Coordinates of C-alpha atoms in Angstrom, one line a residue:
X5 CA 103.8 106.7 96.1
X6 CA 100.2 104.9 96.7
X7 CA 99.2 103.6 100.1
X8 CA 97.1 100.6 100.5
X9 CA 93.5 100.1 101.0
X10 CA 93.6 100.0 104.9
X11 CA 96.9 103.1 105.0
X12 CA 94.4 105.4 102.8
X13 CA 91.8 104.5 104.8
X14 CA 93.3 105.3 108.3
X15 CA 94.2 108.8 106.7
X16 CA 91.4 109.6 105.6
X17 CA 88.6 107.9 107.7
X18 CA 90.7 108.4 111.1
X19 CA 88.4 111.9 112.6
X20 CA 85.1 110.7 111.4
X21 CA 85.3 107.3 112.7
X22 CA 86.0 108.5 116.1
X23 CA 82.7 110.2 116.7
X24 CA 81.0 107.2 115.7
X25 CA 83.4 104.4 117.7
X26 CA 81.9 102.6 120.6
X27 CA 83.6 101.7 124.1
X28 CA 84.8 98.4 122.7
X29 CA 86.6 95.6 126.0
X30 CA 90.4 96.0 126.8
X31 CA 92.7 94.6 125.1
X32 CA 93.6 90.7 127.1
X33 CA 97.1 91.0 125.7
X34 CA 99.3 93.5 123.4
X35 CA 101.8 91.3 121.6
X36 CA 102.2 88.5 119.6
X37 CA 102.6 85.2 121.7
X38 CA 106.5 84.0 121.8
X39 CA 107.8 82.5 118.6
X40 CA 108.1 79.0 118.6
X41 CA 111.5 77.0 117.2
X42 CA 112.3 77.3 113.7
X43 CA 112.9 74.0 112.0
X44 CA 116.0 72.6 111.1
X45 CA 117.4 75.0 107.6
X46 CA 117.5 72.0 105.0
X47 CA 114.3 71.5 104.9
X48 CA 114.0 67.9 103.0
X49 CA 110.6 68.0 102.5
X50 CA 110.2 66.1 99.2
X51 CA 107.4 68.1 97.5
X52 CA 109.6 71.0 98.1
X53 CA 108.9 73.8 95.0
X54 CA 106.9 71.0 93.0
X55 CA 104.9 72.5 90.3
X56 CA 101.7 71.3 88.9
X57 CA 103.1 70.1 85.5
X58 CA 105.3 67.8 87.8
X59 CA 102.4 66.4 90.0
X60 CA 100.4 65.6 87.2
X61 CA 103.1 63.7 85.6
X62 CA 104.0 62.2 88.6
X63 CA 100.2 60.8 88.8
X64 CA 100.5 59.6 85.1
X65 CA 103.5 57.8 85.8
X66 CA 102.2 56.3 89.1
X67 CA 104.6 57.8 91.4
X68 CA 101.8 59.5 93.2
X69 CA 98.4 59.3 93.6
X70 CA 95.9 61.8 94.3
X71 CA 95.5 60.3 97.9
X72 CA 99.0 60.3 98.6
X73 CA 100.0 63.8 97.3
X74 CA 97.0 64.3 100.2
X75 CA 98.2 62.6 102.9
X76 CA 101.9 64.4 102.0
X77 CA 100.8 67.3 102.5
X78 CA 98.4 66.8 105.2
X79 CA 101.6 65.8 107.5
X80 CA 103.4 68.8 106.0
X81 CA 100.7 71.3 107.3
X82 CA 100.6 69.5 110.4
X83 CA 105.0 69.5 110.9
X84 CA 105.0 73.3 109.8
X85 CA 101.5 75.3 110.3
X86 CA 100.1 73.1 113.3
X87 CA 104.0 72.4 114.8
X88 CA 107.0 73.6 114.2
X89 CA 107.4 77.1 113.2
X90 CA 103.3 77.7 113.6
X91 CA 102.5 79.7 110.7
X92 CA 98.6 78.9 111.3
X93 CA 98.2 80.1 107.6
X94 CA 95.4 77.3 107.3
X95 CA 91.8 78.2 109.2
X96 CA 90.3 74.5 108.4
X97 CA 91.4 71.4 106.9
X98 CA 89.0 69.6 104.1
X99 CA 87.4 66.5 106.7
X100 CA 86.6 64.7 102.8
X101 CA 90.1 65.2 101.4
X102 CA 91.0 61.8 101.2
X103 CA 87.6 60.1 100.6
X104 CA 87.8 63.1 97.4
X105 CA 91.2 61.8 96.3
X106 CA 90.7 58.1 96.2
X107 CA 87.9 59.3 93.7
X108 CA 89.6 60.8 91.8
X109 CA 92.3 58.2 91.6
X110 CA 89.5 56.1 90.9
X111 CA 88.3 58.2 88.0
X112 CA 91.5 58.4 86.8
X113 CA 92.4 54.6 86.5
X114 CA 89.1 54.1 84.8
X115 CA 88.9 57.1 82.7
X116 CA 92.0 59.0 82.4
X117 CA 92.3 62.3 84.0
X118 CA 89.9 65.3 83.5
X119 CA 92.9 67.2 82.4
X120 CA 96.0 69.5 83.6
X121 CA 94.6 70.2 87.2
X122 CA 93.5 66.3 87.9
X123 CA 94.1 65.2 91.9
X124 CA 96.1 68.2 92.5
X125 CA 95.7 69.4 95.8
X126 CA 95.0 73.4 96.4
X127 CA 94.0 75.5 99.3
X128 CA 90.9 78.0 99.1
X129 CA 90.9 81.1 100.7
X130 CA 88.1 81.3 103.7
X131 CA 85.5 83.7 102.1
X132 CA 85.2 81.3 99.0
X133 CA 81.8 79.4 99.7
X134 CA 81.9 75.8 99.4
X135 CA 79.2 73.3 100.2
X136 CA 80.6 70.6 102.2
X137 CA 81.4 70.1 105.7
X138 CA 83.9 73.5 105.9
X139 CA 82.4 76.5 107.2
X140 CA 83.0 80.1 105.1
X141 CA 83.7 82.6 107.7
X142 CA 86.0 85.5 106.8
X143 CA 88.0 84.6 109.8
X144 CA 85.0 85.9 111.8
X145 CA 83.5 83.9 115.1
X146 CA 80.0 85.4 113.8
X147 CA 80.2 82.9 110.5
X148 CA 82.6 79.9 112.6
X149 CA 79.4 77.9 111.7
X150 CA 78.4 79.3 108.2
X151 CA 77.8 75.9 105.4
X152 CA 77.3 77.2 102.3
X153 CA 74.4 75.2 100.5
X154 CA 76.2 75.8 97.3
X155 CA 79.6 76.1 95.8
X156 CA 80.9 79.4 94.6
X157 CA 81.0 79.2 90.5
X158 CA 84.9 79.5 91.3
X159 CA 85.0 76.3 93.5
X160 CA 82.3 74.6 91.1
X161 CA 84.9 75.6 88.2
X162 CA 88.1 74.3 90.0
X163 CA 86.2 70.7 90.9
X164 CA 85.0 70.4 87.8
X165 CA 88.5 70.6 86.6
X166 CA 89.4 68.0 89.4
X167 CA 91.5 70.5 92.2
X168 CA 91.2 68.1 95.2
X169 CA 90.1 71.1 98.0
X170 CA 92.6 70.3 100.9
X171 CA 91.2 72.8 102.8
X172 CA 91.0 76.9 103.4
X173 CA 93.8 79.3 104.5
X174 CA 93.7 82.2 107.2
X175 CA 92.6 85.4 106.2
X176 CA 92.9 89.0 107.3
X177 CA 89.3 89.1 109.1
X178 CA 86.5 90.3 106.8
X179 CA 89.7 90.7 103.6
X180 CA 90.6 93.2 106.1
X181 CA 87.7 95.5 105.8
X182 CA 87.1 95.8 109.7
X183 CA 89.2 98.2 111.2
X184 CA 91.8 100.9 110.0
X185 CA 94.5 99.9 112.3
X186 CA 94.4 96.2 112.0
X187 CA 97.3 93.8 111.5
X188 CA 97.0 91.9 108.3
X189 CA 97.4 88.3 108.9
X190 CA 95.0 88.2 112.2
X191 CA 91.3 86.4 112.5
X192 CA 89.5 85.8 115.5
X193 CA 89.2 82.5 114.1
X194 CA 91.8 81.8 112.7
X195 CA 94.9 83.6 115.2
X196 CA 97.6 85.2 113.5
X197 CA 99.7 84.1 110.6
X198 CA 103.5 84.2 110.5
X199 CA 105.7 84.9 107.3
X200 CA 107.5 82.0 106.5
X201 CA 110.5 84.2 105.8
X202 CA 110.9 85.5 109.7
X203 CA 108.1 84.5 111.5
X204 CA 108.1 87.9 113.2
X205 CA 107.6 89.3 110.1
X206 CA 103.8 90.4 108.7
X207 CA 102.4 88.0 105.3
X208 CA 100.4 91.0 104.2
X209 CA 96.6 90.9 103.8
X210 CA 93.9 89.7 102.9
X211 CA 94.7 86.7 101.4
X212 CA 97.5 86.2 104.1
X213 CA 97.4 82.5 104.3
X214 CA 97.0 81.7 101.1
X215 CA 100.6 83.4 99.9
X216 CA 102.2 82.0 103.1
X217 CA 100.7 78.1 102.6
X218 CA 102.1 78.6 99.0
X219 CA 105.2 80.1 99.6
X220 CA 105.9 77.0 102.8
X221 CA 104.7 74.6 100.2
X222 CA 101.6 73.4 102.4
X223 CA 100.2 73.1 99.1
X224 CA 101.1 73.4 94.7
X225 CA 98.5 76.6 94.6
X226 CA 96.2 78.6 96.3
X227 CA 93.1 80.7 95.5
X228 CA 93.0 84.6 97.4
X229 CA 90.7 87.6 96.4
X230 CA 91.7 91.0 95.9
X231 CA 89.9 94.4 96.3
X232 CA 93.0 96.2 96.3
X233 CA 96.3 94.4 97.1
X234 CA 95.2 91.7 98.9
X235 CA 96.3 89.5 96.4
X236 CA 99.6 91.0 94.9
X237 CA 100.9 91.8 98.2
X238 CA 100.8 88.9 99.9
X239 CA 102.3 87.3 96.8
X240 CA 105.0 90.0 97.2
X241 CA 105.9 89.7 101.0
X242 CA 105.7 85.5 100.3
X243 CA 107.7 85.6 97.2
X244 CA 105.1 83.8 95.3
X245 CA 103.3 84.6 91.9
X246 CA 100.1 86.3 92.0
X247 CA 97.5 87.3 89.5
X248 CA 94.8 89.7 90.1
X249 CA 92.8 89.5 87.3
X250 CA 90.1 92.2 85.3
X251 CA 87.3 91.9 87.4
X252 CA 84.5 90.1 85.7
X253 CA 87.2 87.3 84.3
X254 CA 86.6 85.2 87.4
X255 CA 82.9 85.1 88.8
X256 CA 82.7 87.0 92.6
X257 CA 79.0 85.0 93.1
X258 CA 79.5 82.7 96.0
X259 CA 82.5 84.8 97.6
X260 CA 81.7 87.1 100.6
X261 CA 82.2 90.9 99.3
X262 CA 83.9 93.7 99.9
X263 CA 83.2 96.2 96.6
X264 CA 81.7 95.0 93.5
X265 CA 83.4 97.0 91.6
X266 CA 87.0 95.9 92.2
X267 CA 86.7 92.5 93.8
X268 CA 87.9 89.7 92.0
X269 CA 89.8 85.9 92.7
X270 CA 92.9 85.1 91.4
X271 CA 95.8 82.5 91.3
X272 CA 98.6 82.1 93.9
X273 CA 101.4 79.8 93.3
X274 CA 105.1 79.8 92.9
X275 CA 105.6 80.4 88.9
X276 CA 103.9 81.6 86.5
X277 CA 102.8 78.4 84.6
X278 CA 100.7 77.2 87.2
X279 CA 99.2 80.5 88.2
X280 CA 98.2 80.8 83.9
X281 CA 97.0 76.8 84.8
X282 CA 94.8 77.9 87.8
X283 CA 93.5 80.9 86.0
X284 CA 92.2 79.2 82.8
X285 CA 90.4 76.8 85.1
X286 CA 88.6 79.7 87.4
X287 CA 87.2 82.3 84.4
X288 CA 84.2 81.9 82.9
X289 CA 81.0 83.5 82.8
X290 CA 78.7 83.3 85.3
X291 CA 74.8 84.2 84.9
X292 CA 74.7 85.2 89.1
X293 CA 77.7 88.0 88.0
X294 CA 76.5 90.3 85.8
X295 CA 80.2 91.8 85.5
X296 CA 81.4 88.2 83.9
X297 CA 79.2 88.9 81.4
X298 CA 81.8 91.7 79.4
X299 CA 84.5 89.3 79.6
X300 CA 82.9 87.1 76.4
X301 CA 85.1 86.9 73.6
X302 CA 87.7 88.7 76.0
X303 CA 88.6 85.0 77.8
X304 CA 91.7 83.9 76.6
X305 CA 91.1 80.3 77.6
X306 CA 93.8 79.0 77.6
X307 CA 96.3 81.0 79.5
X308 CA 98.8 78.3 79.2
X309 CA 100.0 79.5 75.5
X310 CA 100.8 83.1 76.0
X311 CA 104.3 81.5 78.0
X312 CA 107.1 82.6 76.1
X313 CA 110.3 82.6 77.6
X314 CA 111.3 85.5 74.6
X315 CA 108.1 87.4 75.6
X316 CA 110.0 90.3 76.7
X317 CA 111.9 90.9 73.4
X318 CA 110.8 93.6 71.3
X319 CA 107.7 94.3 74.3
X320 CA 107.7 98.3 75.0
X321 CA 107.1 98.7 79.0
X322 CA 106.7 101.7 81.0
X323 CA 108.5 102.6 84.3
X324 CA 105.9 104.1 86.8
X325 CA 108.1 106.2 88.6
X326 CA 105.5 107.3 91.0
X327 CA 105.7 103.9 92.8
X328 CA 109.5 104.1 93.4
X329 CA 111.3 106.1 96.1
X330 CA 109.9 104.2 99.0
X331 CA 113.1 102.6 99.8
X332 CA 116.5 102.4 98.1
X333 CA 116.9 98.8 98.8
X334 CA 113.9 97.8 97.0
X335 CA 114.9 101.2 94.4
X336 CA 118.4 99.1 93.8
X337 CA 116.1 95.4 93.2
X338 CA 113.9 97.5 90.2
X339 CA 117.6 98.5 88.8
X340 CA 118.7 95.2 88.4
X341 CA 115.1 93.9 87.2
X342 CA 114.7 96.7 84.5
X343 CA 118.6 95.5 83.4
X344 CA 117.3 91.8 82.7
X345 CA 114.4 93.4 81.1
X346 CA 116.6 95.1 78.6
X347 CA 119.0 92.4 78.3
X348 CA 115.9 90.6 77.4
X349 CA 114.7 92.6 74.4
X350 CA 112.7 94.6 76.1
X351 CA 112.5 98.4 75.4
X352 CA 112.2 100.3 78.8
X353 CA 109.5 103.8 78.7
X354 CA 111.0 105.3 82.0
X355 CA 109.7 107.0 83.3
X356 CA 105.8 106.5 82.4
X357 CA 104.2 108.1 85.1
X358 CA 100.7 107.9 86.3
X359 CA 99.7 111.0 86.0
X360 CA 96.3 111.1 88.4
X361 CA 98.5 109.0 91.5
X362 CA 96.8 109.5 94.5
X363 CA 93.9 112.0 93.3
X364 CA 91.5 108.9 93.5
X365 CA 92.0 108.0 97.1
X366 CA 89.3 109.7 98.6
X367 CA 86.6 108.5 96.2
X368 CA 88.2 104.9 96.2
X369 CA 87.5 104.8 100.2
X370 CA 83.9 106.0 99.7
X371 CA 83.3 103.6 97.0
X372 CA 84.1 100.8 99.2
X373 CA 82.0 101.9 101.9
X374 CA 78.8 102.0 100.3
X375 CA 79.5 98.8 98.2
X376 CA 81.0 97.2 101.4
X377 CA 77.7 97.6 103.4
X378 CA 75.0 96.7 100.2
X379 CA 77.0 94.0 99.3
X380 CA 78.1 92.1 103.1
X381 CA 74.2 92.6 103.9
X382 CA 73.0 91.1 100.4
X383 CA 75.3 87.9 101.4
X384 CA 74.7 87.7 104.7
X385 CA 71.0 87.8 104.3
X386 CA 71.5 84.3 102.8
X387 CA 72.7 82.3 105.4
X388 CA 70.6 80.1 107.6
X389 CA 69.0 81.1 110.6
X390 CA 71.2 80.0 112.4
X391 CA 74.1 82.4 111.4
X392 CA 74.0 85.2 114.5
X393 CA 74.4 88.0 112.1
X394 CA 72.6 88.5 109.0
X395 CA 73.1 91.9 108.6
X396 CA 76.1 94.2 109.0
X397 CA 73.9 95.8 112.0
X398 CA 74.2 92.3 113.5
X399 CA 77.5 92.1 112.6
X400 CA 78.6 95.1 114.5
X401 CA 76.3 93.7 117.5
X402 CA 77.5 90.4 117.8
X403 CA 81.6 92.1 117.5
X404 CA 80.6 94.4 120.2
X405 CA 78.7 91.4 122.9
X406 CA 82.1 89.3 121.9
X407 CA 84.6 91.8 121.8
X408 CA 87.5 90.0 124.3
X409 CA 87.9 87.6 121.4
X410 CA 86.8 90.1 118.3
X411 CA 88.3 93.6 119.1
X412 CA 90.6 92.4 121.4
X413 CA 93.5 94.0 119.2
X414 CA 91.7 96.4 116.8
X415 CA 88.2 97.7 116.5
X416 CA 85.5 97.7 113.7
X417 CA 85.5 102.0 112.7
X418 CA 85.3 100.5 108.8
X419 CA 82.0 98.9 109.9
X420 CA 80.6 101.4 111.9
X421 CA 81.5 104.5 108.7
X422 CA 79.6 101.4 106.1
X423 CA 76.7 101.4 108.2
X424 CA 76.4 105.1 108.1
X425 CA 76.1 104.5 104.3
X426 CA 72.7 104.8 101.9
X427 CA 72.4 102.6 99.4
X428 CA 73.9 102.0 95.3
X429 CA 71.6 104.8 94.5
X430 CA 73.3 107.4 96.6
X431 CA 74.2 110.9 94.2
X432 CA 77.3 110.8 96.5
X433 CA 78.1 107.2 95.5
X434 CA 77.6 107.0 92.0
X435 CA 80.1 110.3 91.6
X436 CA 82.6 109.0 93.4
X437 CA 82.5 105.6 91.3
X438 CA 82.6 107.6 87.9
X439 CA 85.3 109.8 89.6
X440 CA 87.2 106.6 90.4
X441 CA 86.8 105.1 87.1
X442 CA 88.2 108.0 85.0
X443 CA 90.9 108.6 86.8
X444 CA 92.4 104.9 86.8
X445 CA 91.0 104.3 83.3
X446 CA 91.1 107.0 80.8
X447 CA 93.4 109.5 82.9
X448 CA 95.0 107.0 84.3
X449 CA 96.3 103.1 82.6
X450 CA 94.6 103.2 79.3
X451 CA 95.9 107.0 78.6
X452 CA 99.2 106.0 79.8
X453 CA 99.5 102.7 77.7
X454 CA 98.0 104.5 74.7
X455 CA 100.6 107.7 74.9
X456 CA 103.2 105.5 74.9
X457 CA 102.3 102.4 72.7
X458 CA 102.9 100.6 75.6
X459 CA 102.5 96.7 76.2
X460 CA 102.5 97.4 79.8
X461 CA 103.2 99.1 83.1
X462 CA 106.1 98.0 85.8
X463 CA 106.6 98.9 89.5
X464 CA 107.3 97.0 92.8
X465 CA 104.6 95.4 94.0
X466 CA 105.6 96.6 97.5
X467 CA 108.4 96.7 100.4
X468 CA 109.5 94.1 102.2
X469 CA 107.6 92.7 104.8
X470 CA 107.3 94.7 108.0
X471 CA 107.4 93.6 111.7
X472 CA 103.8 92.4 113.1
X473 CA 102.4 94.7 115.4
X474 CA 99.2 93.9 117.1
X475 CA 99.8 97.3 119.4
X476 CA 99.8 99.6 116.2
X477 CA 98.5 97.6 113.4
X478 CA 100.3 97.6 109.8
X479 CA 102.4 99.9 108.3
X480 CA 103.9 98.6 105.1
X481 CA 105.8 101.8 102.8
X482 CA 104.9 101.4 99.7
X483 CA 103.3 99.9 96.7
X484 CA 101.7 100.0 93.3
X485 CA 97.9 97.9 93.9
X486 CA 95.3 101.1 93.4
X487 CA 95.5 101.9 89.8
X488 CA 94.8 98.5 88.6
X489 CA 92.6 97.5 91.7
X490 CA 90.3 100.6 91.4
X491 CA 90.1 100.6 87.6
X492 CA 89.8 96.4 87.7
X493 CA 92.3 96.3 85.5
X494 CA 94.5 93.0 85.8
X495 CA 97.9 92.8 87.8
X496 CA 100.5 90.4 88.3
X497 CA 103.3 90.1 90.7
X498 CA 106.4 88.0 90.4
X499 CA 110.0 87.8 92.6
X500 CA 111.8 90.5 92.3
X501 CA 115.0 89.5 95.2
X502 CA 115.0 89.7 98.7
X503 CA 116.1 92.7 101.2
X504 CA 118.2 91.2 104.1
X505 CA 116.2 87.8 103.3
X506 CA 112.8 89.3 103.0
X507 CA 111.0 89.0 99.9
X508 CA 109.6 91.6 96.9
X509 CA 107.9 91.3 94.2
X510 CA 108.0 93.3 90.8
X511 CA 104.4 93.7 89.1
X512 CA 103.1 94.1 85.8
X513 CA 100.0 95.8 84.9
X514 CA 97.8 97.2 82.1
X515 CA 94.8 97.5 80.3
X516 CA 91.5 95.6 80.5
X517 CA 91.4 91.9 79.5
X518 CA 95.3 92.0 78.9
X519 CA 95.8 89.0 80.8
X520 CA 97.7 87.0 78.6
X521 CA 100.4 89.6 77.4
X522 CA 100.9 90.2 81.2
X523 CA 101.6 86.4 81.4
X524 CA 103.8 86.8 78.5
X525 CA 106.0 89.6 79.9
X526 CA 105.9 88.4 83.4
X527 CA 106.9 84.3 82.4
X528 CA 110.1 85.6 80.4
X529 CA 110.9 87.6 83.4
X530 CA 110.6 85.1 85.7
X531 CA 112.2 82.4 83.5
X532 CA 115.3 84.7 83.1
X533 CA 115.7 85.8 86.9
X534 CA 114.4 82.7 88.9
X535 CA 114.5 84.6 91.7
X536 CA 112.4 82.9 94.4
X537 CA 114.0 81.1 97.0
X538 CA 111.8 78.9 99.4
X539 CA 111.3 80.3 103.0
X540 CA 113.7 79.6 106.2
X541 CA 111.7 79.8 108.4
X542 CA 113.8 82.2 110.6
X543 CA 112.7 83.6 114.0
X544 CA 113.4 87.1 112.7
X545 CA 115.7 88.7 109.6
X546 CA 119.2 88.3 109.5
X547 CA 119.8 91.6 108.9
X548 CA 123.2 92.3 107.6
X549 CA 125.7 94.8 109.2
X550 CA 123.8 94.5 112.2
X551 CA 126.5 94.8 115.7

């Protein structure tokens, strides 16, 4: 069983990041504050598990306009993120939305639409630059004020394509990269977001408020970044679709940074078709990302013809075993998912273990650390003057003179250990990145795939969504992110069921660049199980058998 980013991290940072800890202010409060009414179950809002194809036929028909698919879900964020059950999965709200979508209603009565992804309204994550009146802060007070001066090749792609930007979603502050006890789902700026599913229940990190605005239909799609699992797991816990793509398909330039080499973007959204309709729109090289430059000739395109609802039959997938055993609830979900698989066609390698599991977590952490600092302090460098911190010195500064709002639940001891870092050129560094790479790569995916003639690799994604805990921070038991994160190899999670109401997710990973057999094997999954149901919006889980 692999832990996740921030659970490996806590192991193995936890004794040296005390001797470098500063006094940080008490704590003004301990727990979450009280959850507010859920609202009423049948939940009639009429956008309700709309897909993309839908809207855009809906705009070619004239049923909607870009303007009023806006306005729709500009009340619906306000009912259900603002109101309601307050799931504050949005940071910031677009102030040009509508002024956008009247022009592109205009554009479209006088032109015809760009093309698939014309007027549809979409939700960026808030460490995705964008130059217009939204700040990009990472959740963090330090950047509240932070205007990009230029788009991030992601967001110039997307507008391009005509995605009206409604606005960005909550984060886990700094893609959680802060602290190794935080609770995923929290930003100083932002306050904590709820999961849709039982509001007492955590969304998983980073791109918390992305999966949860999906999931609550806030909005069609969503963009979220991943350096490992921050994309696949809140797509898991939300019961959403998630891609993480090979890093260097999507451009990182214009996104603030974690690790170079394992952060990517990638598609949220509730099936498959649209997340292969987001994706095709976001890849593409990039001359400011160096890594974009190995995926030429590797770009699919168009990920939109690799759907094939018979995709599974005759495919060969392997079983990691390694990632199962965490909970025999979730163990009995992967039963009845491999069944479908081989009522589908599909012949089932089980197990295929990965044989290097867990030998990789101490040079993964490192990694991180040192690409954390060079790359946060390359970004933040850029800003204006204005910006209070322009370094991750500063940063640690300005967390430390405002620490009743910043640390107020968890410190900064990831900071603090990435300051302590040298620089790219560091022996210690470049070992532990080789280290890392052959482990997940030829000792670890690519020799497992190969042995077997496999198409690709299945596991759950994850557990079900735990309780929040702003006392203790996370503690999620299980999941399958590291050997594709670390290698930057490409992942994808669909719905797998629900435990007692709360979702999981079933991924599919594999080899460089094999994006569009992933799509393949995950669309015939998902077409044959439709498993996703939309959220409640329960107070907590109706857990069955309880007295």
């Amino acid at each position: 069983m692999t832990m996740n980013r921030r659970e490996l991290l806590s192991a193995t940072l936890g004794a040296g990041a005390l001797s470098l800890a500063r006094p940080v202010l008490p704590a003004p409060r301990v727990t979450a504050p009280p959850l507010p009414p859920a609202p009423p179950p049948n939940d009639q809002f009429d956008l309700n598990e709309i897909t993309i194809s839908e809207l855009q036929d809906g705009m070619n028909s004239g049923r909607y306009t870009a303007r009023s698919l806006a306005e729709r879900y500009l009340t619906r964020i306000e009912e259900i993120d603002r109101r309601g059950p307050g799931l504050r999965s949005i940071i910031e709200l677009n102030p040009a939305a509508l002024e956008i979508a009247d022009s592109l209603d205009e554009e479209r009565r006088k032109q015809g639409p760009r093309g698939s992804l014309h007027g549809i309204p979409i939700l960026l994550k808030d460490n995705l630059d964008t130059a217009d009146q939204m700040a990009t802060s990472a959740g963090s007070l330090a950047l509240a004020l932070s205007r990009a001066s230029r788009d991030a090749f992601v967001v110039q792609r997307l507008r391009q394509a005509g995605v009206l930007i409604l606005g960005k979603t909550n984060l886990s502050e700094w893609a959680n990269f802060r602290s190794s006890h935080s609770t995923s789902g929290w930003s100083a700026r932002g306050g904590l977001t709820r999961n849709p599913y039982a509001l007492d229940r955590n969304p998983c990190g980073s791109s918390s408020g992305s999966g949860v605005a999906v999931s609550a239909n806030l909005a069609v799609a969503a963009v979220g970044t991943e350096t490992d699992g921050s994309v696949v797991c809140p797509s898991s816990t939300n019961s959403i679709v998630g891609i993480k793509p090979t890093v260097g398909l999507i451009s990182r330039s214009g996104i603030i940074p974690i690790a170079q080499s394992q952060d990517t973007a990638g598609p949220m959204t509730r099936t498959v078709m649209d997340a292969a309709l987001l994706l095709s729109a976001m890849a593409g090289i990039d001359m400011l990302d160096p890594a974009t430059r190995y995926s030429q000739g590797r770009n699919a395109g168009d990920y939109i013809r690799y759907l094939d609802a018979q995709g599974l039959k005759g495919a060969r997938v392997g079983v990691v075993r390694n990632f199962f055993g965490f909970n025999e609830a979730v163990d009995r979900l992967m039963k009845n998912a491999l069944e479908i698989m081989k009522q589908l066609g599909a012949s089932l390698i089980d197990p295929a273990d990965f044989p290097t599991s867990g030998k990789f977590d101490d040079s993964e952490q490192e990694v991180l650390l040192y690409e954390f600092k060079a790359g946060l302090d390359r970004y933040l460098s850029r800003l204006g003057p204005d910006v209070p911190a322009r370094s991750l010195r500063q940063l640690i500064e300005f967390n430390e003179k405002n620490g009743e709002k910043e640390l107020c639940y968890f410190g900064q001891d990831l900071f603090l250990k990435a300051q302590a870092k040298g620089p790219l050129s560091s022996p210690r560094y470049r070992t532990a990145l080789k280290k890392n790479h052959r482990l997940t790569r030829a000792q670890g995916i690519d020799l497992v795939t190969t042995k077997h003639r496999l198409d690709a690799l299945i596991a759950p994604t994850g557990g079900p969504p735990w309780l929040t805990d702003l006392v203790n921070g996370d503690h999620s038991s299980g999941g399958c992110s590291s050997p594709a994160a670390v290698s930057g190899y490409p992942h994808i999670t669909v719905p797998a069921g629900y435990v007692h109401g709360l979702p999981v997710g079933i991924s599919f990973f594999g080899p460089a660049y094999s994006e569009p057999v992933l799509i393949k094997l995950a669309y015939a999954f998902e077409q044959a199980s439709r498993f996703r149901q939309p959220p409640r919006f329960l107070p907590t889980a109706e857990i069955a058998g309880e007295a």
